[in-house]
Amino acid sequence: MDHPVGSYRHASKRKPYTGMESGDPNQLFDDTSFGTPYGGAQPPQPGHWGSWSHGGPTGNVYAGGPRPSEQAFNVPAFLSDPMTNPMTNMAMAYGSTLANQGKEAMEKNIDKYISVNRLKYYFAVDTVYVGKKLGILLFPYMHKDWEIYYEKETSVAPRADVNAPDLYIPCMAFITYILLSGVALGMQNRFSPEVLGIQATSALIWLFIETLAVLFSLYVVTVRTDLTTIDLVAYAGYKYVGMILSITTGLLFGSKAYYGMLAWCSFALIWFLIRTLRLKILADVAAEGCMVHSGKNQLRMYLTAAVACIQPFFMYWLSYQLVR
């Protein structure tokens, strides 16, 4: 079948790309040294992706319209706003339930060893109590009434009785001691997180050993007392108040002032502990009507004095290296 020559040539002729036209009319081929106009892909259809133009050495330039990536990767609505997704709300509710269950389990496990309500008792303080207690710790010679008051066989809260032990002052004093240790180490160019951690760990270990030693001594001597482990920790923690004052004085005025303040705080703490603990340790002896100079009474008096007199050694051991 014969075909018109003109129509055949018109159908096989490729429409030249206007963006790649050269100024030389005799050029037989397009210059493709900078890449193909469409990066090896078919040119976009009109009205589909927008128009393209040749950007010279940098390749093609997109002129407008929705990009291919925007049509190929549509973001679901629940990802753009997660709070509207029912699965997210379900996960949050489930996580809240798990958190509440974990809290209840932790409180039950803690109650096996330490009563949370009893622990709250040691933090029932106010500003008036803290001020009076610090005054007694530093100037116990001026305090006259050392009796601890009870209500229904339970000692009243510290804020109602200045002689009652508390954990607020020991905890705050311990934290202040660690911070002050960091300042002292920094002034000596010896500060590092590891050294500060060792300082804090050492103080806690010595407090643990001291408490165990006193408990063991009370067991050996067979002392029937209402002293609890938390009471012993509270009384042992009062020494950090004297350590803070001693270290601060040493940093400001030198080592001689440090030793002077340490001596004052040590004697004050010894006086405070003897006057306080003797009412606890010797309470059952007085109730039994034992003679003052009996062997059982003297042994408990020695124990009371030992617990009080050991405190200055811990105060010195945990603070002397911070003042040089």
C-alpha positions as a Markdown table, in Angstrom:
| # | Residue | x | y | z |
|---|---|---|---|---|
| 1 | Met | 0.0 | 0.0 | 0.0 |
| 2 | Asp | 1.4 | 3.3 | -1.0 |
| 3 | His | 1.8 | 6.0 | 1.6 |
| 4 | Pro | 2.1 | 9.6 | 0.9 |
| 5 | Val | 5.7 | 10.6 | 1.4 |
| 6 | Gly | 4.8 | 13.8 | 3.0 |
| 7 | Ser | 2.5 | 12.3 | 5.7 |
| 8 | Tyr | 5.2 | 9.6 | 6.6 |
| 9 | Arg | 7.8 | 12.2 | 7.1 |
| 10 | His | 5.5 | 14.4 | 9.2 |
| 11 | Ala | 4.6 | 11.4 | 11.5 |
| 12 | Ser | 8.2 | 10.4 | 12.1 |
| 13 | Lys | 9.5 | 13.8 | 12.7 |
| 14 | Arg | 10.4 | 14.5 | 16.4 |
| 15 | Lys | 9.4 | 17.9 | 17.7 |
| 16 | Pro | 12.5 | 19.8 | 18.7 |
| 17 | Tyr | 12.9 | 20.8 | 22.4 |
| 18 | Thr | 12.7 | 24.6 | 22.5 |
| 19 | Gly | 14.8 | 24.9 | 25.6 |
| 20 | Met | 17.8 | 23.2 | 24.1 |
| 21 | Glu | 17.9 | 25.0 | 20.8 |
| 22 | Ser | 21.3 | 26.1 | 19.7 |
| 23 | Gly | 22.1 | 29.3 | 17.9 |
| 24 | Asp | 23.9 | 27.4 | 15.1 |
| 25 | Pro | 21.4 | 26.4 | 12.4 |
| 26 | Asn | 23.8 | 23.8 | 11.0 |
| 27 | Gln | 24.1 | 21.8 | 14.2 |
| 28 | Leu | 22.9 | 18.3 | 13.6 |
| 29 | Phe | 22.5 | 17.0 | 17.2 |
| 30 | Asp | 21.4 | 18.5 | 20.5 |
| 31 | Asp | 24.1 | 19.2 | 23.1 |
| 32 | Thr | 23.5 | 16.7 | 25.8 |
| 33 | Ser | 26.9 | 17.1 | 27.7 |
| 34 | Phe | 25.0 | 18.6 | 30.7 |
| 35 | Gly | 22.5 | 15.8 | 31.0 |
| 36 | Thr | 19.2 | 15.0 | 29.3 |
| 37 | Pro | 16.4 | 17.5 | 29.6 |
| 38 | Tyr | 14.4 | 15.3 | 31.9 |
| 39 | Gly | 17.2 | 13.3 | 33.6 |
| 40 | Gly | 16.5 | 10.2 | 31.4 |
| 41 | Ala | 12.8 | 10.2 | 32.1 |
| 42 | Gln | 9.8 | 11.1 | 29.9 |
| 43 | Pro | 8.8 | 14.7 | 29.9 |
| 44 | Pro | 5.8 | 15.6 | 32.1 |
| 45 | Gln | 2.5 | 15.8 | 30.4 |
| 46 | Pro | 0.9 | 19.2 | 30.2 |
| 47 | Gly | -1.4 | 19.9 | 33.2 |
| 48 | His | -0.1 | 16.9 | 35.2 |
| 49 | Trp | 3.1 | 17.9 | 37.0 |
| 50 | Gly | 3.5 | 21.4 | 35.8 |
| 51 | Ser | 6.1 | 22.7 | 33.4 |
| 52 | Trp | 9.8 | 22.2 | 33.2 |
| 53 | Ser | 12.6 | 24.2 | 31.7 |
| 54 | His | 16.3 | 23.6 | 31.2 |
| 55 | Gly | 18.5 | 25.2 | 33.8 |
| 56 | Gly | 21.8 | 25.0 | 32.0 |
| 57 | Pro | 24.6 | 23.2 | 33.7 |
| 58 | Thr | 22.6 | 22.5 | 36.9 |
| 59 | Gly | 20.0 | 20.4 | 35.1 |
| 60 | Asn | 16.2 | 20.8 | 34.9 |
| 61 | Val | 14.3 | 23.5 | 36.8 |
| 62 | Tyr | 10.8 | 22.8 | 38.1 |
| 63 | Ala | 8.4 | 25.6 | 37.3 |
| 64 | Gly | 5.3 | 24.8 | 39.4 |
| 65 | Gly | 2.4 | 22.5 | 40.0 |
| 66 | Pro | 2.1 | 19.6 | 42.5 |
| 67 | Arg | 5.4 | 17.7 | 42.8 |
| 68 | Pro | 5.7 | 14.0 | 42.2 |
| 69 | Ser | 6.7 | 13.3 | 45.8 |
| 70 | Glu | 3.6 | 15.1 | 47.1 |
| 71 | Gln | 1.3 | 12.8 | 45.0 |
| 72 | Ala | 3.3 | 9.6 | 45.6 |
| 73 | Phe | 3.6 | 10.1 | 49.4 |
| 74 | Asn | 0.3 | 11.5 | 50.8 |
| 75 | Val | 0.6 | 12.0 | 54.6 |
| 76 | Pro | -2.4 | 10.4 | 56.4 |
| 77 | Ala | -4.5 | 12.7 | 58.5 |
| 78 | Phe | -3.9 | 10.7 | 61.8 |
| 79 | Leu | -0.2 | 11.2 | 61.4 |
| 80 | Ser | -0.5 | 15.0 | 60.9 |
| 81 | Asp | -2.5 | 15.3 | 64.1 |
| 82 | Pro | -1.8 | 12.3 | 66.3 |
| 83 | Met | -4.1 | 13.4 | 69.1 |
| 84 | Thr | -7.1 | 12.7 | 66.9 |
| 85 | Asn | -6.1 | 9.1 | 66.4 |
| 86 | Pro | -8.1 | 6.7 | 68.6 |
| 87 | Met | -5.1 | 4.4 | 68.9 |
| 88 | Thr | -3.0 | 7.2 | 70.4 |
| 89 | Asn | -5.7 | 7.9 | 73.0 |
| 90 | Met | -5.9 | 4.2 | 73.8 |
| 91 | Ala | -2.1 | 4.0 | 74.2 |
| 92 | Met | -2.1 | 7.1 | 76.5 |
| 93 | Ala | -4.9 | 5.6 | 78.6 |
| 94 | Tyr | -3.1 | 2.2 | 78.8 |
| 95 | Gly | 0.2 | 4.0 | 79.8 |
| 96 | Ser | -1.6 | 5.9 | 82.6 |
| 97 | Thr | -3.1 | 2.7 | 83.9 |
| 98 | Leu | 0.3 | 1.0 | 84.0 |
| 99 | Ala | 1.8 | 4.0 | 85.8 |
| 100 | Asn | -0.8 | 3.9 | 88.5 |
| 101 | Gln | -0.4 | 0.2 | 88.9 |
| 102 | Gly | 3.4 | 0.7 | 89.2 |
| 103 | Lys | 2.9 | 3.4 | 91.8 |
| 104 | Glu | 0.6 | 1.2 | 93.9 |
| 105 | Ala | 3.0 | -1.8 | 93.7 |
| 106 | Met | 6.0 | 0.4 | 94.7 |
| 107 | Glu | 4.1 | 1.8 | 97.7 |
| 108 | Lys | 3.1 | -1.7 | 98.8 |
| 109 | Asn | 6.8 | -2.9 | 98.6 |
| 110 | Ile | 8.0 | 0.2 | 100.5 |
| 111 | Asp | 5.4 | -0.4 | 103.2 |
| 112 | Lys | 6.9 | -3.9 | 103.8 |
| 113 | Tyr | 10.1 | -2.2 | 105.1 |
| 114 | Ile | 9.2 | 1.4 | 105.9 |
| 115 | Ser | 5.7 | 2.8 | 106.6 |
| 116 | Val | 5.1 | 5.7 | 104.3 |
| 117 | Asn | 2.9 | 7.3 | 106.9 |
| 118 | Arg | 5.5 | 6.9 | 109.5 |
| 119 | Leu | 8.1 | 8.4 | 107.2 |
| 120 | Lys | 5.9 | 11.4 | 106.7 |
| 121 | Tyr | 6.0 | 12.0 | 110.4 |
| 122 | Tyr | 9.7 | 12.8 | 110.3 |
| 123 | Phe | 9.1 | 15.5 | 107.7 |
| 124 | Ala | 6.2 | 17.2 | 109.6 |
| 125 | Val | 8.2 | 20.3 | 110.4 |
| 126 | Asp | 7.8 | 24.1 | 110.0 |
| 127 | Thr | 10.0 | 27.1 | 110.0 |
| 128 | Val | 9.8 | 27.7 | 113.7 |
| 129 | Tyr | 10.8 | 24.1 | 114.4 |
| 130 | Val | 13.8 | 24.2 | 112.1 |
| 131 | Gly | 15.0 | 27.5 | 113.6 |
| 132 | Lys | 14.7 | 26.2 | 117.2 |
| 133 | Lys | 16.3 | 22.9 | 116.3 |
| 134 | Leu | 19.3 | 24.5 | 114.7 |
| 135 | Gly | 19.7 | 26.6 | 117.8 |
| 136 | Ile | 19.6 | 23.6 | 120.1 |
| 137 | Leu | 22.2 | 21.8 | 117.9 |
| 138 | Leu | 24.6 | 24.7 | 118.1 |
| 139 | Phe | 23.9 | 25.9 | 121.7 |
| 140 | Pro | 22.5 | 22.9 | 123.6 |
| 141 | Tyr | 23.8 | 24.2 | 126.9 |
| 142 | Met | 21.0 | 26.7 | 127.0 |
| 143 | His | 18.2 | 24.2 | 126.5 |
| 144 | Lys | 16.6 | 22.9 | 129.7 |
| 145 | Asp | 13.6 | 20.7 | 128.8 |
| 146 | Trp | 14.7 | 17.6 | 127.0 |
| 147 | Glu | 11.6 | 15.5 | 127.5 |
| 148 | Ile | 9.9 | 14.1 | 124.4 |
| 149 | Tyr | 6.1 | 14.4 | 124.5 |
| 150 | Tyr | 3.8 | 11.5 | 123.6 |
| 151 | Glu | 0.2 | 11.3 | 122.5 |
| 152 | Lys | -1.5 | 7.9 | 122.8 |
| 153 | Glu | 1.9 | 6.1 | 123.1 |
| 154 | Thr | 3.1 | 7.9 | 120.0 |
| 155 | Ser | 5.5 | 10.8 | 120.0 |
| 156 | Val | 4.0 | 14.0 | 118.7 |
| 157 | Ala | 5.1 | 15.5 | 115.3 |
| 158 | Pro | 8.3 | 17.4 | 115.3 |
| 159 | Arg | 6.6 | 20.7 | 114.6 |
| 160 | Ala | 4.8 | 20.3 | 117.9 |
| 161 | Asp | 7.8 | 19.1 | 119.9 |
| 162 | Val | 11.3 | 20.6 | 119.3 |
| 163 | Asn | 12.9 | 17.5 | 121.0 |
| 164 | Ala | 11.5 | 15.0 | 118.5 |
| 165 | Pro | 13.8 | 13.7 | 115.9 |
| 166 | Asp | 13.3 | 14.7 | 112.2 |
| 167 | Leu | 14.7 | 13.8 | 108.8 |
| 168 | Tyr | 14.2 | 17.2 | 107.2 |
| 169 | Ile | 17.3 | 18.8 | 108.8 |
| 170 | Pro | 19.6 | 15.8 | 108.2 |
| 171 | Cys | 18.5 | 15.5 | 104.5 |
| 172 | Met | 18.9 | 19.2 | 103.8 |
| 173 | Ala | 22.2 | 19.2 | 105.6 |
| 174 | Phe | 23.5 | 16.2 | 103.7 |
| 175 | Ile | 22.6 | 17.8 | 100.3 |
| 176 | Thr | 24.2 | 21.1 | 101.4 |
| 177 | Tyr | 27.3 | 19.2 | 102.5 |
| 178 | Ile | 27.6 | 17.6 | 99.0 |
| 179 | Leu | 27.2 | 20.9 | 97.3 |
| 180 | Leu | 29.7 | 22.6 | 99.6 |
| 181 | Ser | 32.1 | 19.8 | 99.0 |
| 182 | Gly | 31.9 | 20.5 | 95.2 |
| 183 | Val | 32.7 | 24.2 | 95.9 |
| 184 | Ala | 35.7 | 23.3 | 98.1 |
| 185 | Leu | 37.0 | 20.8 | 95.5 |
| 186 | Gly | 36.6 | 23.5 | 92.8 |
| 187 | Met | 38.6 | 26.0 | 94.9 |
| 188 | Gln | 41.4 | 23.4 | 95.2 |
| 189 | Asn | 41.3 | 22.6 | 91.4 |
| 190 | Arg | 40.4 | 19.0 | 92.3 |
| 191 | Phe | 36.8 | 19.0 | 91.2 |
| 192 | Ser | 35.4 | 16.3 | 89.0 |
| 193 | Pro | 32.1 | 14.4 | 89.0 |
| 194 | Glu | 33.8 | 11.2 | 90.0 |
| 195 | Val | 35.5 | 12.8 | 93.0 |
| 196 | Leu | 32.2 | 14.4 | 94.1 |
| 197 | Gly | 30.4 | 11.1 | 93.7 |
| 198 | Ile | 33.0 | 9.3 | 95.8 |
| 199 | Gln | 32.6 | 12.0 | 98.5 |
| 200 | Ala | 28.8 | 11.5 | 98.6 |
| 201 | Thr | 29.1 | 7.7 | 98.5 |
| 202 | Ser | 31.6 | 7.7 | 101.3 |
| 203 | Ala | 29.3 | 9.8 | 103.5 |
| 204 | Leu | 26.4 | 7.4 | 102.9 |
| 205 | Ile | 28.4 | 4.3 | 103.5 |
| 206 | Trp | 29.8 | 5.6 | 106.9 |
| 207 | Leu | 26.2 | 6.6 | 107.9 |
| 208 | Phe | 25.0 | 3.1 | 107.0 |
| 209 | Ile | 27.9 | 1.5 | 109.0 |
| 210 | Glu | 27.3 | 3.7 | 112.0 |
| 211 | Thr | 23.6 | 2.9 | 112.1 |
| 212 | Leu | 24.2 | -0.8 | 111.9 |
| 213 | Ala | 26.9 | -0.6 | 114.6 |
| 214 | Val | 24.5 | 1.1 | 117.0 |
| 215 | Leu | 21.6 | -1.3 | 116.3 |
| 216 | Phe | 24.0 | -4.2 | 116.9 |
| 217 | Ser | 25.2 | -2.7 | 120.2 |
| 218 | Leu | 21.6 | -2.1 | 121.3 |
| 219 | Tyr | 20.8 | -5.8 | 120.6 |
| 220 | Val | 23.9 | -7.0 | 122.4 |
| 221 | Val | 23.2 | -4.9 | 125.5 |
| 222 | Thr | 19.5 | -6.0 | 125.3 |
| 223 | Val | 18.1 | -2.5 | 125.5 |
| 224 | Arg | 14.3 | -2.3 | 125.3 |
| 225 | Thr | 13.7 | 1.1 | 123.7 |
| 226 | Asp | 11.4 | 2.8 | 121.3 |
| 227 | Leu | 14.3 | 4.0 | 119.2 |
| 228 | Thr | 13.8 | 3.0 | 115.6 |
| 229 | Thr | 16.3 | 2.8 | 112.8 |
| 230 | Ile | 15.0 | 6.0 | 111.3 |
| 231 | Asp | 15.5 | 7.7 | 114.7 |
| 232 | Leu | 19.1 | 6.6 | 114.7 |
| 233 | Val | 19.6 | 7.9 | 111.1 |
| 234 | Ala | 18.1 | 11.2 | 112.1 |
| 235 | Tyr | 20.3 | 11.6 | 115.2 |
| 236 | Ala | 23.4 | 10.6 | 113.2 |
| 237 | Gly | 22.5 | 13.0 | 110.4 |
| 238 | Tyr | 22.6 | 16.0 | 112.7 |
| 239 | Lys | 26.3 | 16.0 | 112.5 |
| 240 | Tyr | 26.2 | 17.4 | 108.9 |
| 241 | Val | 25.0 | 20.7 | 110.4 |
| 242 | Gly | 28.3 | 21.1 | 112.3 |
| 243 | Met | 30.3 | 19.9 | 109.3 |
| 244 | Ile | 28.7 | 22.6 | 107.0 |
| 245 | Leu | 29.6 | 25.3 | 109.5 |
| 246 | Ser | 33.2 | 24.0 | 109.9 |
| 247 | Ile | 33.9 | 23.7 | 106.2 |
| 248 | Thr | 32.4 | 27.1 | 105.5 |
| 249 | Thr | 34.5 | 28.7 | 108.3 |
| 250 | Gly | 37.6 | 27.0 | 107.0 |
| 251 | Leu | 37.1 | 28.1 | 103.4 |
| 252 | Leu | 36.6 | 31.7 | 104.5 |
| 253 | Phe | 39.1 | 32.1 | 107.3 |
| 254 | Gly | 41.6 | 29.2 | 107.0 |
| 255 | Ser | 42.4 | 25.9 | 108.7 |
| 256 | Lys | 42.7 | 27.3 | 112.2 |
| 257 | Ala | 39.2 | 28.7 | 112.1 |
| 258 | Tyr | 38.0 | 25.3 | 110.7 |
| 259 | Tyr | 39.4 | 23.4 | 113.7 |
| 260 | Gly | 38.0 | 25.9 | 116.1 |
| 261 | Met | 34.5 | 25.6 | 114.7 |
| 262 | Leu | 34.8 | 21.9 | 114.4 |
| 263 | Ala | 35.7 | 21.6 | 118.1 |
| 264 | Trp | 32.7 | 23.8 | 119.1 |
| 265 | Cys | 30.2 | 21.8 | 116.9 |
| 266 | Ser | 31.6 | 18.5 | 118.1 |
| 267 | Phe | 31.2 | 19.3 | 121.8 |
| 268 | Ala | 27.7 | 20.7 | 121.1 |
| 269 | Leu | 26.7 | 17.6 | 119.3 |
| 270 | Ile | 28.0 | 15.3 | 122.1 |
| 271 | Trp | 26.1 | 17.3 | 124.7 |
| 272 | Phe | 22.9 | 17.2 | 122.5 |
| 273 | Leu | 23.1 | 13.4 | 121.9 |
| 274 | Ile | 23.8 | 12.4 | 125.5 |
| 275 | Arg | 20.9 | 14.5 | 126.8 |
| 276 | Thr | 18.6 | 13.1 | 124.1 |
| 277 | Leu | 19.6 | 9.5 | 123.9 |
| 278 | Arg | 19.9 | 8.8 | 127.6 |
| 279 | Leu | 16.1 | 9.4 | 127.8 |
| 280 | Lys | 15.6 | 6.7 | 125.2 |
| 281 | Ile | 18.2 | 4.1 | 126.1 |
| 282 | Leu | 17.8 | 4.4 | 129.9 |
| 283 | Ala | 14.1 | 4.7 | 129.9 |
| 284 | Asp | 13.4 | 1.0 | 130.7 |
| 285 | Val | 16.1 | 1.0 | 133.3 |
| 286 | Ala | 14.4 | 3.9 | 135.1 |
| 287 | Ala | 11.0 | 2.1 | 134.8 |
| 288 | Glu | 12.4 | -1.1 | 136.3 |
| 289 | Gly | 13.7 | 0.9 | 139.3 |
| 290 | Cys | 17.4 | -0.2 | 138.9 |
| 291 | Met | 20.0 | 1.6 | 140.9 |
| 292 | Val | 21.9 | 4.4 | 139.1 |
| 293 | His | 25.3 | 2.6 | 139.6 |
| 294 | Ser | 24.1 | -0.9 | 138.7 |
| 295 | Gly | 26.1 | -2.8 | 136.1 |
| 296 | Lys | 23.2 | -2.8 | 133.7 |
| 297 | Asn | 22.7 | 0.9 | 133.9 |
| 298 | Gln | 26.4 | 1.7 | 133.6 |
| 299 | Leu | 26.7 | -0.4 | 130.5 |
| 300 | Arg | 23.9 | 1.5 | 128.8 |
| 301 | Met | 25.4 | 4.8 | 129.9 |
| 302 | Tyr | 28.7 | 3.8 | 128.3 |
| 303 | Leu | 26.8 | 2.9 | 125.1 |
| 304 | Thr | 25.1 | 6.3 | 125.1 |
| 305 | Ala | 28.4 | 8.1 | 125.5 |
| 306 | Ala | 30.1 | 6.0 | 122.8 |
| 307 | Val | 27.3 | 6.8 | 120.3 |
| 308 | Ala | 27.7 | 10.5 | 121.1 |
| 309 | Cys | 31.5 | 10.6 | 121.2 |
| 310 | Ile | 32.0 | 8.8 | 117.9 |
| 311 | Gln | 30.4 | 11.6 | 116.0 |
| 312 | Pro | 33.3 | 14.1 | 116.0 |
| 313 | Phe | 35.6 | 11.5 | 114.4 |
| 314 | Phe | 33.1 | 11.1 | 111.5 |
| 315 | Met | 32.8 | 14.9 | 111.2 |
| 316 | Tyr | 36.6 | 15.2 | 111.0 |
| 317 | Trp | 37.1 | 12.3 | 108.6 |
| 318 | Leu | 34.5 | 13.5 | 106.1 |
| 319 | Ser | 35.5 | 17.2 | 106.1 |
| 320 | Tyr | 39.2 | 17.7 | 106.8 |
| 321 | Gln | 40.4 | 17.0 | 103.2 |
| 322 | Leu | 38.1 | 19.8 | 102.0 |
| 323 | Val | 39.9 | 22.5 | 103.9 |
| 324 | Arg | 43.6 | 22.9 | 103.1 |
